[in-house]
PDB file of C-alpha atoms in Angstrom:
ATOM      1  CA  MET A   2      64.569  89.057 290.487  1.00 47.00           C
ATOM      2  CA  HIS A   3      62.869  89.672 293.813  1.00 51.00           C
ATOM      3  CA  MET A   4      64.940  90.140 296.906  1.00 52.00           C
ATOM      4  CA  ARG A   5      63.788  88.139 299.843  1.00 54.00           C
ATOM      5  CA  GLN A   6      62.757  90.368 302.717  1.00 54.00           C
ATOM      6  CA  GLN A   7      64.169  89.736 306.136  1.00 52.00           C
ATOM      7  CA  PRO A   8      61.577  89.127 308.842  1.00 52.00           C
ATOM      8  CA  PRO A   9      61.364  91.915 311.416  1.00 56.00           C
ATOM      9  CA  VAL A  10      63.754  91.649 314.338  1.00 56.00           C
ATOM     10  CA  LYS A  11      62.010  89.976 317.236  1.00 60.00           C
ATOM     11  CA  PRO A  12      62.851  91.739 320.498  1.00 60.00           C
ATOM     12  CA  THR A  13      63.902  89.717 323.522  1.00 61.00           C
ATOM     13  CA  VAL A  14      61.556  89.460 326.496  1.00 56.00           C
ATOM     14  CA  LEU A  15      63.347  92.338 328.220  1.00 56.00           C
ATOM     15  CA  ALA A  16      63.706  94.495 325.112  1.00 57.00           C
ATOM     16  CA  ARG A  17      60.005  94.439 324.254  1.00 56.00           C
ATOM     17  CA  PRO A  18      58.894  96.122 327.504  1.00 52.00           C
ATOM     18  CA  SER A  19      61.601  98.769 327.152  1.00 49.00           C
ATOM     19  CA  LEU A  20      60.180  99.719 323.785  1.00 50.00           C
ATOM     20  CA  ASN A  21      56.846 100.369 325.462  1.00 54.00           C
ATOM     21  CA  ASP A  22      58.175 102.063 328.617  1.00 53.00           C
ATOM     22  CA  LEU A  23      56.896  99.270 330.837  1.00 59.00           C
ATOM     23  CA  MET A  24      59.243  99.771 333.762  1.00 70.00           C
ATOM     24  CA  LYS A  25      57.011  97.746 336.086  1.00 73.00           C
ATOM     25  CA  ILE A  26      57.341  94.683 333.865  1.00 73.00           C
ATOM     26  CA  ILE A  27      61.100  95.134 333.664  1.00 75.00           C
ATOM     27  CA  ALA A  28      61.308  95.461 337.451  1.00 74.00           C
ATOM     28  CA  PHE A  29      59.205  92.294 337.823  1.00 78.00           C
ATOM     29  CA  LEU A  30      61.383  90.345 335.376  1.00 76.00           C
ATOM     30  CA  ILE A  31      64.577  91.514 337.052  1.00 78.00           C
ATOM     31  CA  GLU A  32      63.157  90.704 340.496  1.00 82.00           C
ATOM     32  CA  HIS A  33      62.459  87.180 339.257  1.00 86.00           C
ATOM     33  CA  LYS A  34      66.030  86.755 337.968  1.00 84.00           C
ATOM     34  CA  ALA A  35      65.463  87.295 334.230  1.00 84.00           C
ATOM     35  CA  ASN A  36      68.734  87.572 332.299  1.00 87.00           C
ATOM     36  CA  CYS A  37      69.297  91.300 331.658  1.00 84.00           C
ATOM     37  CA  ASN A  38      72.045  90.583 329.139  1.00 91.00           C
ATOM     38  CA  LEU A  39      70.110  88.648 326.499  1.00 89.00           C
ATOM     39  CA  GLN A  40      70.689  89.953 322.985  1.00 92.00           C
ATOM     40  CA  ASP A  41      68.292  90.126 320.048  1.00 90.00           C
ATOM     41  CA  ARG A  42      69.359  89.271 316.486  1.00 92.00           C
ATOM     42  CA  ASP A  43      71.026  92.663 316.154  1.00 94.00           C
ATOM     43  CA  GLY A  44      72.976  92.064 319.347  1.00 94.00           C
ATOM     44  CA  ASN A  45      71.015  94.683 321.292  1.00 92.00           C
ATOM     45  CA  THR A  46      70.434  94.187 325.000  1.00 91.00           C
ATOM     46  CA  ILE A  47      67.930  95.969 327.213  1.00 88.00           C
ATOM     47  CA  VAL A  48      70.673  98.507 327.990  1.00 90.00           C
ATOM     48  CA  MET A  49      71.117  99.265 324.284  1.00 91.00           C
ATOM     49  CA  ARG A  50      67.340  99.576 323.812  1.00 87.00           C
ATOM     50  CA  ALA A  51      67.248 102.136 326.625  1.00 86.00           C
ATOM     51  CA  ALA A  52      70.173 103.978 325.001  1.00 88.00           C
ATOM     52  CA  HIS A  53      68.346 104.025 321.645  1.00 86.00           C
ATOM     53  CA  LYS A  54      65.475 105.791 323.430  1.00 83.00           C
ATOM     54  CA  PHE A  55      67.761 108.110 325.445  1.00 84.00           C
ATOM     55  CA  ASP A  56      65.942 106.717 328.493  1.00 83.00           C
ATOM     56  CA  PHE A  57      68.423 107.505 331.245  1.00 83.00           C
ATOM     57  CA  THR A  58      66.105 106.325 334.027  1.00 82.00           C
ATOM     58  CA  MET A  59      65.841 102.895 332.455  1.00 83.00           C
ATOM     59  CA  LEU A  60      69.599 102.824 331.783  1.00 85.00           C
ATOM     60  CA  SER A  61      70.392 103.505 335.430  1.00 84.00           C
ATOM     61  CA  THR A  62      67.775 101.027 336.628  1.00 83.00           C
ATOM     62  CA  VAL A  63      68.869  98.042 334.554  1.00 85.00           C
ATOM     63  CA  ILE A  64      72.586  98.744 335.024  1.00 86.00           C
ATOM     64  CA  GLY A  65      71.964  99.053 338.764  1.00 83.00           C
ATOM     65  CA  GLU A  66      70.265  95.655 338.657  1.00 82.00           C
ATOM     66  CA  GLY A  67      73.262  94.000 337.036  1.00 84.00           C
ATOM     67  CA  ALA A  68      72.833  94.476 333.288  1.00 88.00           C
ATOM     68  CA  ASP A  69      76.231  94.727 331.593  1.00 91.00           C
ATOM     69  CA  PRO A  70      76.603  98.067 329.744  1.00 91.00           C
ATOM     70  CA  SER A  71      79.794  96.935 327.994  1.00 92.00           C
ATOM     71  CA  ILE A  72      78.138  94.353 325.706  1.00 94.00           C
ATOM     72  CA  PRO A  73      78.451  95.549 322.093  1.00 95.00           C
ATOM     73  CA  ASN A  74      75.806  94.952 319.446  1.00 95.00           C
ATOM     74  CA  LYS A  75      76.571  93.522 315.987  1.00 96.00           C
ATOM     75  CA  GLU A  76      77.607  96.983 314.764  1.00 95.00           C
ATOM     76  CA  GLY A  77      80.217  97.096 317.524  1.00 96.00           C
ATOM     77  CA  ASP A  78      78.455  99.810 319.514  1.00 94.00           C
ATOM     78  CA  THR A  79      78.092  99.700 323.266  1.00 93.00           C
ATOM     79  CA  PRO A  80      75.221 101.676 324.796  1.00 91.00           C
ATOM     80  CA  LYS A  81      77.625 104.430 325.891  1.00 90.00           C
ATOM     81  CA  SER A  82      79.356 104.682 322.506  1.00 90.00           C
ATOM     82  CA  PHE A  83      75.928 104.810 320.803  1.00 89.00           C
ATOM     83  CA  LEU A  84      74.839 107.721 323.011  1.00 88.00           C
ATOM     84  CA  GLU A  85      78.117 109.556 322.518  1.00 85.00           C
ATOM     85  CA  LYS A  86      77.901 109.191 318.717  1.00 85.00           C
ATOM     86  CA  ASN A  87      74.236 110.228 318.621  1.00 81.00           C
ATOM     87  CA  ARG A  88      74.231 113.228 320.957  1.00 78.00           C
ATOM     88  CA  SER A  89      72.815 115.378 318.157  1.00 74.00           C
ATOM     89  CA  ASN A  90      69.683 113.171 318.087  1.00 72.00           C
ATOM     90  CA  LYS A  91      69.079 113.851 321.767  1.00 67.00           C
ATOM     91  CA  PRO A  92      65.621 114.652 323.077  1.00 69.00           C
ATOM     92  CA  LYS A  93      64.767 118.335 322.785  1.00 69.00           C
ATOM     93  CA  GLY A  94      65.431 120.433 325.817  1.00 71.00           C
ATOM     94  CA  TYR A  95      68.810 118.944 326.773  1.00 76.00           C
ATOM     95  CA  SER A  96      71.951 121.025 326.410  1.00 79.00           C
ATOM     96  CA  LYS A  97      75.260 119.395 325.476  1.00 79.00           C
ATOM     97  CA  GLU A  98      76.379 119.713 329.098  1.00 84.00           C
ATOM     98  CA  GLU A  99      73.195 118.055 330.350  1.00 82.00           C
ATOM     99  CA  MET A 100      73.621 115.203 327.861  1.00 80.00           C
ATOM    100  CA  ASP A 101      77.251 114.721 328.923  1.00 84.00           C
ATOM    101  CA  PHE A 102      76.173 114.615 332.572  1.00 84.00           C
ATOM    102  CA  LEU A 103      73.306 112.171 331.913  1.00 82.00           C
ATOM    103  CA  ILE A 104      75.525 109.847 329.880  1.00 83.00           C
ATOM    104  CA  GLU A 105      78.235 109.746 332.556  1.00 84.00           C
ATOM    105  CA  LYS A 106      75.722 109.401 335.409  1.00 81.00           C
ATOM    106  CA  ALA A 107      73.856 106.530 333.712  1.00 79.00           C
ATOM    107  CA  PHE A 108      77.028 104.460 333.425  1.00 79.00           C
ATOM    108  CA  GLU A 109      78.419 105.029 336.921  1.00 77.00           C
ATOM    109  CA  PRO A 110      78.848 101.842 338.925  1.00 69.00           C
ATOM    110  CA  PRO A 111      75.855 101.304 341.209  1.00 62.00           C
ATOM    111  CA  LYS A 112      76.304 102.456 344.793  1.00 65.00           C
ATOM    112  CA  GLU A 113      76.071  99.959 347.598  1.00 65.00           C
ATOM    113  CA  LYS A 114      72.867 100.135 349.591  1.00 58.00           C
ATOM    114  CA  GLY A 115      73.275 102.499 352.503  1.00 60.00           C
ATOM    115  CA  GLU A 116      75.817 104.748 350.754  1.00 57.00           C
TER     116      GLU A 116
END
């Protein structure tokens, strides 16, 4: 008996650019009011995609633009809980203290302009 293969997960419009580090496209989409909280079939948002890549610049950018970092995926992980559970998979060159700092900094509420 052959098991039927699942088709590959199709990323959302905002998740696809994050996979390719296309910050300019993300900025354009956000500027034109694209929904930053859309989820793919696995429940991942653009914030979760950035977390999967340990891309703290993208995390801060999309959260600062209104993406909700508290949305869990189908496994029940939020972007922050994913990063905390996967610290050992961090990019080389970061100490534990640096990772802790980056994780906390990425999820701080955005500052008002002029602060």
